XYZ file of C-alpha atoms in Angstrom:
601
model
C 0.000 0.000 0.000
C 3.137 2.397 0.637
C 5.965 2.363 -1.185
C 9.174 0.467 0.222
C 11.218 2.953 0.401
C 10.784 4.401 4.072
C 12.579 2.922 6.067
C 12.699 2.424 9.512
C 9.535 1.814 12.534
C 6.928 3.297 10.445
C 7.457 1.663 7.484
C 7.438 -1.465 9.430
C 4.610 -0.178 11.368
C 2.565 0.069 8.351
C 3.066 -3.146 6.807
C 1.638 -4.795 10.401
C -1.156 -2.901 9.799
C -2.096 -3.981 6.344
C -1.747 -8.094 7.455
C -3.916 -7.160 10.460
C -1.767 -6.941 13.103
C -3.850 -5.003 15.591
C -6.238 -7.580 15.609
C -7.644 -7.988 19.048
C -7.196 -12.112 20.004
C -10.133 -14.123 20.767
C -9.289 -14.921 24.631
C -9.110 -11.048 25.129
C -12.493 -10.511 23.662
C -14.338 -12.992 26.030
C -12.798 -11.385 28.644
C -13.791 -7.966 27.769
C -17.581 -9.342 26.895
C -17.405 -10.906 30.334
C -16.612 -7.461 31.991
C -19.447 -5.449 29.885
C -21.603 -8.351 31.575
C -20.139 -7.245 34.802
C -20.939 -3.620 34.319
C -24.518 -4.181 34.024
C -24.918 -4.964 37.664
C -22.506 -2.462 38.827
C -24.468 0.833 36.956
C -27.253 -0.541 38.476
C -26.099 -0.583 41.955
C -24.670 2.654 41.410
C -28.141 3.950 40.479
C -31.028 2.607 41.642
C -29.620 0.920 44.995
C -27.578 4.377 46.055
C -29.631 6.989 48.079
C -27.259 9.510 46.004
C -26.984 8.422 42.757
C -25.843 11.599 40.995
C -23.459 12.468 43.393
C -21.519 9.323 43.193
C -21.823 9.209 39.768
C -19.579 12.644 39.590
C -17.165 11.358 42.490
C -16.611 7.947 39.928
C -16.403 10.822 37.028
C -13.847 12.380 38.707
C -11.568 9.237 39.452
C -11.564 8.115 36.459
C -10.495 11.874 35.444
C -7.859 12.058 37.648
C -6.294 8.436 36.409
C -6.866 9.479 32.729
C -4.640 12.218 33.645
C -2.226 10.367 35.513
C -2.350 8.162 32.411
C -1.408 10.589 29.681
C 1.357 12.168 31.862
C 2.971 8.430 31.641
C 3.095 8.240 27.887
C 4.840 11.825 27.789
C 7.001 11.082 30.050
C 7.783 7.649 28.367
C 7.738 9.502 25.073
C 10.547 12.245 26.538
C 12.784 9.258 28.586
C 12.885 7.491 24.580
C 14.051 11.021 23.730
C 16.650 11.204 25.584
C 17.695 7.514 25.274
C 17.802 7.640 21.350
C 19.240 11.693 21.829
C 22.949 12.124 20.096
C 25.425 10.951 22.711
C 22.907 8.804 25.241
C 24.345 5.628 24.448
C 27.286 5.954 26.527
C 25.366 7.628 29.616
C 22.899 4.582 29.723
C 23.907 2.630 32.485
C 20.702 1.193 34.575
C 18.454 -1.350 33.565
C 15.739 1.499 32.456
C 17.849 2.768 29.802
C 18.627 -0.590 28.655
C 15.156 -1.263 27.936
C 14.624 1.992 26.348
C 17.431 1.121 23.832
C 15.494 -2.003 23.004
C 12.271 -0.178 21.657
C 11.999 1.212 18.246
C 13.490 3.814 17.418
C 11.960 7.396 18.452
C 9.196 8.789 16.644
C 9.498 12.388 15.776
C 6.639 15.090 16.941
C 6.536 16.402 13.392
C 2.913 16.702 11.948
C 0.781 17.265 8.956
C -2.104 19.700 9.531
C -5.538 18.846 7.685
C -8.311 21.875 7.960
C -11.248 21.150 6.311
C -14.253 23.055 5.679
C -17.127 24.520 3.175
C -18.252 28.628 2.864
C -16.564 29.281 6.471
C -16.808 32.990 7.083
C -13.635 34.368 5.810
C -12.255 36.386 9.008
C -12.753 33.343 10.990
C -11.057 31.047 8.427
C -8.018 33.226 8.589
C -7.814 33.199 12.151
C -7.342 29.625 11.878
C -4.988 29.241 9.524
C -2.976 31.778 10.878
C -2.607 29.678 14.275
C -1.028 26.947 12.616
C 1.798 29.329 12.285
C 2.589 28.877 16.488
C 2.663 25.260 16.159
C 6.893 24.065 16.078
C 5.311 20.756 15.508
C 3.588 21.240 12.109
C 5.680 20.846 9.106
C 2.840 20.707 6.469
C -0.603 22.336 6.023
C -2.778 20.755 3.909
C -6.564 22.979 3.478
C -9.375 20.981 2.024
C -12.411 22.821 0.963
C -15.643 21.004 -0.163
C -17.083 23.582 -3.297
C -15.276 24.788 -6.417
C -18.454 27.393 -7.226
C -17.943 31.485 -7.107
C -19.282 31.249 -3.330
C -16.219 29.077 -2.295
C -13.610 31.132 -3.720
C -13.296 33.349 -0.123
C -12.000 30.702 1.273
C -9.075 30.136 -1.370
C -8.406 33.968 -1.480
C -8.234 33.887 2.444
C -5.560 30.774 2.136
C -3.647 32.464 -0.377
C -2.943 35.846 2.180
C -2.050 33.409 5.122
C 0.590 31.556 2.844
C 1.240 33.865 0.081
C 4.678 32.145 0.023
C 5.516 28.681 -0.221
C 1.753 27.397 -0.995
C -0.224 26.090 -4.135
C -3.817 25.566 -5.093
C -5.259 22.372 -6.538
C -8.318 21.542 -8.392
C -9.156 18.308 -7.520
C -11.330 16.726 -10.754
C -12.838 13.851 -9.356
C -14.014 13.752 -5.204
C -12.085 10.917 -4.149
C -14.387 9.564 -2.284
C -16.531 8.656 -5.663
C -13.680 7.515 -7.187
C -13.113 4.762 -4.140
C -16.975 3.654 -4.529
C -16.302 3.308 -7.961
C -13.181 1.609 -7.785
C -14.289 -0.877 -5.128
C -17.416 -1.419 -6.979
C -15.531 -2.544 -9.769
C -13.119 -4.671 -8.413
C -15.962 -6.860 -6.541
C -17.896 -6.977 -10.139
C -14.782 -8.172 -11.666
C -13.828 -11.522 -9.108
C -17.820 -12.186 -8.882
C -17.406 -12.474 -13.039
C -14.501 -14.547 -12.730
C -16.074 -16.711 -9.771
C -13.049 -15.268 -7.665
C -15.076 -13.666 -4.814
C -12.875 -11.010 -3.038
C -13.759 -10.057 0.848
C -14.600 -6.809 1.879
C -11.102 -6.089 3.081
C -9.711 -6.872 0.039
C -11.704 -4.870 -1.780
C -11.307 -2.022 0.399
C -7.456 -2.214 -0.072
C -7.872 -1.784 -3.814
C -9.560 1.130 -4.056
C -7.293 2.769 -1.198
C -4.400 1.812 -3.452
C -5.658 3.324 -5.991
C -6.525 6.498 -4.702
C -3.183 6.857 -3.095
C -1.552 6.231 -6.848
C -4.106 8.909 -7.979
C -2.914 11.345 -5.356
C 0.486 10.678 -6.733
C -0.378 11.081 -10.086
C -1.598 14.252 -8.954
C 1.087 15.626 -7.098
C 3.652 14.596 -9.620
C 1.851 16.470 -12.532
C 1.768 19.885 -10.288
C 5.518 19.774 -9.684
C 5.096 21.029 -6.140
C 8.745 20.103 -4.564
C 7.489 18.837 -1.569
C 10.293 18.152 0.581
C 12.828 20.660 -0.882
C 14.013 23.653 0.437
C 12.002 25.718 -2.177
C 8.987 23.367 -2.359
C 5.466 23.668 -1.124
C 4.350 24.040 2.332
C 1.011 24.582 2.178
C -1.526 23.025 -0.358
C -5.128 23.877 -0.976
C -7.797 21.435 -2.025
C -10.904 22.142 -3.457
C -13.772 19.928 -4.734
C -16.982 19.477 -6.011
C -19.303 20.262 -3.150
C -20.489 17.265 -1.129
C -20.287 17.030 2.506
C -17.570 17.287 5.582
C -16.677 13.479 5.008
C -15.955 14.144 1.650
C -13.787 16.745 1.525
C -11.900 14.444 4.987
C -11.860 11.518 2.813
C -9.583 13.415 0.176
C -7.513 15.219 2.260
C -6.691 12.270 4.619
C -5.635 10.607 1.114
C -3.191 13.562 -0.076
C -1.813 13.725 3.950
C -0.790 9.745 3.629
C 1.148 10.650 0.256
C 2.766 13.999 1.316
C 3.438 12.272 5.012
C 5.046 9.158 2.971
C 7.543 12.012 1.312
C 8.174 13.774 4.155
C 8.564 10.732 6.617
C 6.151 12.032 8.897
C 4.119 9.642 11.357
C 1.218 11.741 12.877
C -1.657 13.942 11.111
C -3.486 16.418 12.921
C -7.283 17.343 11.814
C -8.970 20.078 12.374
C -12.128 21.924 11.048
C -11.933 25.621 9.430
C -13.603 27.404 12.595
C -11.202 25.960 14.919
C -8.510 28.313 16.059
C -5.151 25.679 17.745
C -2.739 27.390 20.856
C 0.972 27.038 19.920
C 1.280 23.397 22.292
C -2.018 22.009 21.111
C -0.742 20.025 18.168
C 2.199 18.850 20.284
C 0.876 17.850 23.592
C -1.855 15.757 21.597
C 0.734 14.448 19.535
C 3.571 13.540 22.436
C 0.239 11.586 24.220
C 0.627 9.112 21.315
C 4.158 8.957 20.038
C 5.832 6.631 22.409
C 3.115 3.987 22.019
C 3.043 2.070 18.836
C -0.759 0.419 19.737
C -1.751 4.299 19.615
C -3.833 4.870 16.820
C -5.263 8.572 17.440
C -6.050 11.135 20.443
C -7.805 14.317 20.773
C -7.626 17.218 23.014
C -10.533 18.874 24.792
C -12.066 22.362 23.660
C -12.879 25.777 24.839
C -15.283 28.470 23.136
C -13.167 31.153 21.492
C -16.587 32.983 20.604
C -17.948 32.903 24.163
C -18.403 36.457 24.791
C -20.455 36.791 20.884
C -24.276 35.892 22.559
C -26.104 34.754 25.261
C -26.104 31.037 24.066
C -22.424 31.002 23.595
C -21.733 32.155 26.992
C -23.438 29.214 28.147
C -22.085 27.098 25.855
C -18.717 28.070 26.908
C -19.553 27.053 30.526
C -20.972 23.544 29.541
C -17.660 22.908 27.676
C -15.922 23.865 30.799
C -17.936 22.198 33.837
C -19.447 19.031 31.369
C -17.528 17.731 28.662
C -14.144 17.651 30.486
C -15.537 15.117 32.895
C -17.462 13.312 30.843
C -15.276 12.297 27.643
C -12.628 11.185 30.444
C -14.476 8.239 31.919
C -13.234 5.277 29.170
C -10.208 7.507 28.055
C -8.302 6.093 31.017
C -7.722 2.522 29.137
C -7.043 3.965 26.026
C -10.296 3.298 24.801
C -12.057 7.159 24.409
C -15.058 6.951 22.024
C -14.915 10.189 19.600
C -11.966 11.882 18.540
C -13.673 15.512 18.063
C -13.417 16.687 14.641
C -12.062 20.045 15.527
C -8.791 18.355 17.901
C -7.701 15.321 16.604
C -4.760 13.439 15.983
C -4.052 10.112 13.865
C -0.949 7.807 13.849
C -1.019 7.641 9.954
C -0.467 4.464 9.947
C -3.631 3.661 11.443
C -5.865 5.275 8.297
C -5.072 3.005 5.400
C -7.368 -0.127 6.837
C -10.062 2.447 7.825
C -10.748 5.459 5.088
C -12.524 3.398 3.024
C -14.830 1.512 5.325
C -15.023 4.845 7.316
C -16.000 6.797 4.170
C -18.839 4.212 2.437
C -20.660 3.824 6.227
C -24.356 2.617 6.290
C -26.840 2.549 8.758
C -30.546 1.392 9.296
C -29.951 1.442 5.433
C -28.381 4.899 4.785
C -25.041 6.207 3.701
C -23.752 8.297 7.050
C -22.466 11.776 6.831
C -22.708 13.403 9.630
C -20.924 11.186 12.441
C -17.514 11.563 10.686
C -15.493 11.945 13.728
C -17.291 9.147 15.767
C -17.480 6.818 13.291
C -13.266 7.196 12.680
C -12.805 6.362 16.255
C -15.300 3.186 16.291
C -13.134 2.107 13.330
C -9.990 2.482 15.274
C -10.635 0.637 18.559
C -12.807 -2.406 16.186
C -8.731 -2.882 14.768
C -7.602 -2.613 18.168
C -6.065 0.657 18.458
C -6.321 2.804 21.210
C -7.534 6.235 21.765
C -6.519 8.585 23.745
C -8.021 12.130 25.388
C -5.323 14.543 26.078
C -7.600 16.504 28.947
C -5.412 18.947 29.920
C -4.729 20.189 26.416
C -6.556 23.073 25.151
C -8.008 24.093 21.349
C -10.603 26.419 20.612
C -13.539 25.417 19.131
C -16.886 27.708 17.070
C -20.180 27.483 19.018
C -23.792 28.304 17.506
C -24.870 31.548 18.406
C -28.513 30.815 19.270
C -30.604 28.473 21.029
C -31.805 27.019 17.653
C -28.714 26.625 16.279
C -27.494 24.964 19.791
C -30.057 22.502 19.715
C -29.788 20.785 15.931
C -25.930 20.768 17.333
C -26.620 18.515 20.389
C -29.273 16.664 18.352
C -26.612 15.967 15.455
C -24.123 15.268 17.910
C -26.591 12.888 19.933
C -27.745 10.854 16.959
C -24.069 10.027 15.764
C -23.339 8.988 19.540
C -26.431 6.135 19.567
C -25.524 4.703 15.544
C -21.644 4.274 17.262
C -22.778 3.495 20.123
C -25.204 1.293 19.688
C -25.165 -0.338 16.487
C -21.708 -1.235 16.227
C -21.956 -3.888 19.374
C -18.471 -5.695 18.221
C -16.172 -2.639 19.147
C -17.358 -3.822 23.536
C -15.303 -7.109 22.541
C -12.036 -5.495 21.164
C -12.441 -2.732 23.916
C -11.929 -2.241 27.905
C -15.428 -3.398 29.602
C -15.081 0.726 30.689
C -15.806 1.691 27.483
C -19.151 -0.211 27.991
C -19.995 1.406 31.141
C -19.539 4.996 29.976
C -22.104 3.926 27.137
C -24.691 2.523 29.500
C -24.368 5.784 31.472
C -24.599 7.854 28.326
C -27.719 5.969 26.490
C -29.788 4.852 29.470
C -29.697 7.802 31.815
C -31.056 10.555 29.895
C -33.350 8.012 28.628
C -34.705 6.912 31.645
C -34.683 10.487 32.960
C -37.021 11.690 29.891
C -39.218 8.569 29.928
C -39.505 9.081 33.796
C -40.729 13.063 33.173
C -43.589 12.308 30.720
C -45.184 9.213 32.626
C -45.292 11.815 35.564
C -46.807 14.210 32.981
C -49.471 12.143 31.660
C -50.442 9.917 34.934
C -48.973 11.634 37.863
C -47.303 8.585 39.156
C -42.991 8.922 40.134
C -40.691 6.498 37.982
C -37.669 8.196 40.102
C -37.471 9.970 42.914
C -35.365 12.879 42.430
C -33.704 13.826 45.425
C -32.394 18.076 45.624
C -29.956 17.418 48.352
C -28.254 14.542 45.633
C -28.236 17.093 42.889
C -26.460 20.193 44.891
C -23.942 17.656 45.957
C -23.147 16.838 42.832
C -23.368 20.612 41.499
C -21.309 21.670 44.277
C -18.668 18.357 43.722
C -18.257 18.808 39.927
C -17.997 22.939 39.854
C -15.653 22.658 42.619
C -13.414 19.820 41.254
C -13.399 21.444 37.930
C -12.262 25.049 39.512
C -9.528 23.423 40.755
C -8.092 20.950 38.287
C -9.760 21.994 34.887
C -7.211 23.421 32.506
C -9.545 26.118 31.668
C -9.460 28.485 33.791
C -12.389 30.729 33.699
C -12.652 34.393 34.231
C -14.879 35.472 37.708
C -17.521 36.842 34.877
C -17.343 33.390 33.193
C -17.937 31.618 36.939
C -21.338 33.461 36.884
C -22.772 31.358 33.626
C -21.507 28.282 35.676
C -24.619 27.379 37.230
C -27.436 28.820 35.066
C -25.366 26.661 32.406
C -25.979 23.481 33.963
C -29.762 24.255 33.247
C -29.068 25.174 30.041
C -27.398 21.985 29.246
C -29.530 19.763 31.177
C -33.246 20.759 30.765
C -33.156 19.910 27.453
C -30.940 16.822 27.175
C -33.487 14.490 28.276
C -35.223 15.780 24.799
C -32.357 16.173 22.523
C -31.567 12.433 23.783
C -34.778 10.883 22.612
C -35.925 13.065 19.786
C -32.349 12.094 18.252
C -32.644 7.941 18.919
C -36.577 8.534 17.807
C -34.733 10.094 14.580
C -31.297 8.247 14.242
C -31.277 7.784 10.478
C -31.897 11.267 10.081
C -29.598 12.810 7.177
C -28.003 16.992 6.643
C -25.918 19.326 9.090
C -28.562 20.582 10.582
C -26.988 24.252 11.168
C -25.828 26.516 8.162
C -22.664 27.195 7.354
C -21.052 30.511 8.603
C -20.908 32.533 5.335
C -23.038 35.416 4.997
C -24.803 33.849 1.799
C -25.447 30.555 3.853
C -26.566 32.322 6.953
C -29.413 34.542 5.137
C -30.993 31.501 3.647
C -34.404 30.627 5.101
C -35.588 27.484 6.596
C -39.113 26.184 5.671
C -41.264 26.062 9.137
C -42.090 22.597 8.195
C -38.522 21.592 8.858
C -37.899 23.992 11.427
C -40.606 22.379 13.517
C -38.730 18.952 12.226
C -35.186 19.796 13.740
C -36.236 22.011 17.342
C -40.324 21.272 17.163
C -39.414 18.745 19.919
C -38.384 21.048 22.432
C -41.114 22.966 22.037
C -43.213 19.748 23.472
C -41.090 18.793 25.718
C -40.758 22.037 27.591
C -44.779 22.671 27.106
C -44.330 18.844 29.397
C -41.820 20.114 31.483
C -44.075 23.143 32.158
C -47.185 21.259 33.385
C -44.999 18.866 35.354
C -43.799 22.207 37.534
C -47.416 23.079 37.397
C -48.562 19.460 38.929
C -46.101 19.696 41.630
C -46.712 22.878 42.852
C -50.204 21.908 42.487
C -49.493 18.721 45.327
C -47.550 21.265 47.508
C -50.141 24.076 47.554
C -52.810 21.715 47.631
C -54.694 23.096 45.191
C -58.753 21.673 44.253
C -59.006 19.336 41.205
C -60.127 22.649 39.076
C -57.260 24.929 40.145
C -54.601 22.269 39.415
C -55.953 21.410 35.839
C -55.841 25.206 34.814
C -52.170 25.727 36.598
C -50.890 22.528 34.115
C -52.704 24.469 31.214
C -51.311 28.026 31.694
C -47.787 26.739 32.861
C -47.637 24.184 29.497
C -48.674 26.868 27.376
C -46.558 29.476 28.837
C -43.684 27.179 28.385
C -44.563 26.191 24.897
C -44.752 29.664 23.690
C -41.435 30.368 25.452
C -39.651 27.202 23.664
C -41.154 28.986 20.312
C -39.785 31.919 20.564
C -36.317 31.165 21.333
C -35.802 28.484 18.623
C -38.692 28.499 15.220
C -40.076 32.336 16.207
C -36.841 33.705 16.149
């Protein structure tokens, strides 16, 4: 699949890969199927036998923080002690048994990257923020911009890439999305061995058509004369294509990064999405999580909100980020076994992409082609071969947030639906994983679940399905904010500390919603939110599918409202009469509130 004439660990590397050698053995699967078994019992005595559910829930959070942390400090400093060991005059300073073993490993890698941004009519300021950080990171040697549209509109985004590398840079028009051509080419080959009686596996298959996209992105390169690798050669290469989708536009530029990284003898790619703005150590401390560990297939880094102070929303948003999603993408992380690289921070051990692009790229489920769980879906098809994945926590990249609640909402929901397709119908990936990668997706899928299900029976019949318990749910407030003050590498300003709390509604009101309206509408195709250029942001939504995409949360606050109303009703003790209009002004109250915020705005 590569050409034989790198040598060294990665070369070698690479050629395990092709025969399969991350394959996870049998004996290790039953063991890992044994302790998914095992978790079953233990969520459940962590939930419905515990007279403070929530609040052990967080402490457990937090451990399994703390060792994920513990974790990824180990592989940097196993990553710097090969450093030294393999460093220009070490060999005659290694004298105890540690160095001895360090001079056994492979040789060490080098934290040298290629950059892939990819993106479709970004708005043009905030495209050239990001590529301009690239120009802080020591580690990137290569930037490679992919943008998915070759039409008039799409041309801002070339003119911006041209001004942040006027020097050094070219522009290529790629003819064909490659992603087509693989389809096509796999196609092809499996027509060919059925006509010959020679049936060829999927694997096989998939392995011509990568080969033959790499040998078109060759082709390609060859006829543009770019001098990569020279002293006067190109740097920085633009993509565009025909306009498809995110994956697409990934599929192609992951192709061109294997061929440039092949010339350039580079082992790591870092990808990123055009509204995400990288701090001069995020590429690196990702990277160095990674680079010592040849079973490593990818990491990612966690994310602030560089446009927190643009809206309301976004302030919020930027709170969640800090006092939720830190904790929460830690839990399986710990074992090397985190289940979405985030598409705007995250890093690949090339050698892990060749067995995956293709199977990654042509994705069905419940019968349709997947677009829009890019990111997931690359991870699922890392730890299925075996590979871990790690979540560098206590590195930092700044991320784009929607500005309003609308926007927000067909976020989480597109988010939420890519979560239950990985997480729940690709069941093999429990067996080649840690059993903890099981328990964080029992927690995940089952709790808001259970927590929406619970809400509506109460609605409709007045009976409790769980007993919520106040004194549990400050506890756990008070744990997480507190634990996160202290050890979260974000450190908030005392004006972001004040959209801590009210944040935690936001987030959590509607998640019981999001989570069900999503798994109600899994197969579900498109973005869901616009694109940031001006020309995409004026378009108009019809009502009929903006009622579609946030029409749910306008029910399921209306529910929320009369479920306030009901309880206030019990604790007032309020007549049959009084109670029945409280429900009906509170529901409709709440209703029209949901509608303004989201389809009346």
């Amino acid at each position: 699949m590569f050409p034989d004439d790198q040598p060294g660990r990665d070369a070698d590397h690479r050629a395990g890969v092709a025969t399969g050698g991350h394959r996870v053995p049998a004996s290790r699967q039953f063991l890992n199927v044994i302790g998914c078994a095992l978790a079953i019992p233990l969520y459940y005595l962590t939930t419905a036998h515990s007279r403070y559910p929530v609040t052990l829930d967080i402490i457990i959070t937090i451990a399994f923080t703390e060792l994920n942390r513990y974790v990824i400090e180990g592989c940097r400093m196993a990553f710097l002690g090969r450093q030294r060991v393999n460093g220009p005059g070490a060999l005659q300073e290694k004298q105890d048994k540690e160095a001895m073993y360090l001079e056994s490993q492979p040789d060490s890698p080098k934290l040298e990257c290629l950059a892939a941004v990819v993106g479709w009519r970004e708005d043009p300021s905030l495209y050239g923020r990001a590529l301009e950080s690239y120009k802080a990171s020591r580690t990137c040697v290569f930037l490679l911009a992919g943008i998915d549209g070759d039409e008039a509109e799409d041309q801002d985004m070339v003119r911006v890439f041209k001004r942040v590398y006027p020097e050094h840079s070219a522009i290529i028009q790629i003819p064909e999305p490659f992603g087509e051509v693989a389809e096509r080419v796999r196609s092809k080959a499996i027509a060919q061995t059925r006509h010959q009686d020679q049936p060829v596996g999927d694997e096989e298959a998939d392995a011509i058509a990568m080969q033959y996209c790499i040998e078109l992105a060759k082709g390609i390169l060859v006829q543009h004369n770019l001098r990569i690798g020279a002293p006067d050669g190109v740097r920085h290469l633009c993509l565009k294509q025909r306009h498809m989708h995110k994956k697409g536009i990934m599929f192609t530029a992951y192709i061109f990064s294997l061929v440039v990284a092949d010339i350039l003898g580079v082992e790591f790619l870092w990808s990123s999405d055009s509204d995400t703005i990288v701090f001069p150590d995020s590429l690196e401390r990702t990277i160095n999580t990674i680079a010592a560990d040849p079973d490593a297939g990818g990491a990612s880094s966690g994310l602030v909100v560089h446009n927190s102070q643009e809206t309301t929303v976004t302030k919020l948003a930027s709170a969640v980020y800090w006092g939720e999603l830190y904790l929460t993408r830690s839990t399986p992380a710990c074992t090397g076994t985190s289940d979405c690289q985030s598409g705007p921070s995250t890093a690949f051990r090339l050698a892990a992409l060749p067995e995956i692009l293709v199977p990654w790229y042509l994705q069905k489920a419940l019968g349709k082609r997947m677009i829009v769980n890019e990111d997931r879906h690359l991870t699922t098809n890392l730890l299925l071969r075996g590979w871990k994945v790690m979540f560098a926590s206590d590195v930092l990249t700044a991320t784009d947030t929607p500005t309003t609640m609308a926007r927000w909402l067909k976020q989480q929901v597109r988010w939420a639906r890519a979560t239950h397709i990985e997480s729940l119908l690709h069941p093999r990936v429990y067996a080649t994983s840690h059993p903890l990668l099981f328990y964080g997706m029992a927690k995940r899928e089952f709790g808001p679940a259970i927590g929406a299900i619970a809400v509506i029976w109460y609605f409709f019949t007045s009976q409790q399905l769980v007993v919520f318990s106040i004194s549990d749910l400050l506890l756990r407030v008070l744990i997480g904010c507190s634990y996160n003050f202290l050890r979260n590498p974000d450190r908030l300003t005392a004006k972001g500390l004040l959209w801590v709390v009210p944040s935690i509604l936001f987030y959590y009101i509607p998640l019981p919603a999001v989570h069900l309206w999503s798994m109600m509408t899994m197969g579900a195709d498109g973005w869901g939110t616009s694109m940031r250029a001006s020309g995409e942001q004026a378009r108009k939504e019809t009502l009929r599918k903006a009622w579609f995409e946030t029409g749910f949360f306008v029910v399921w606050m209306g529910i929320l409202g009369g479920v306030v109303a009901k309880l206030l009703g019990v604790y007032f003790c309020m007549v049959w009469h009084e109670r029945v209009a409280a429900i009906l002004v509170s529901t409709a109250v709440a209703s029209f509130g949901a509608w303004r915020i989201t389809i009346g705005a």
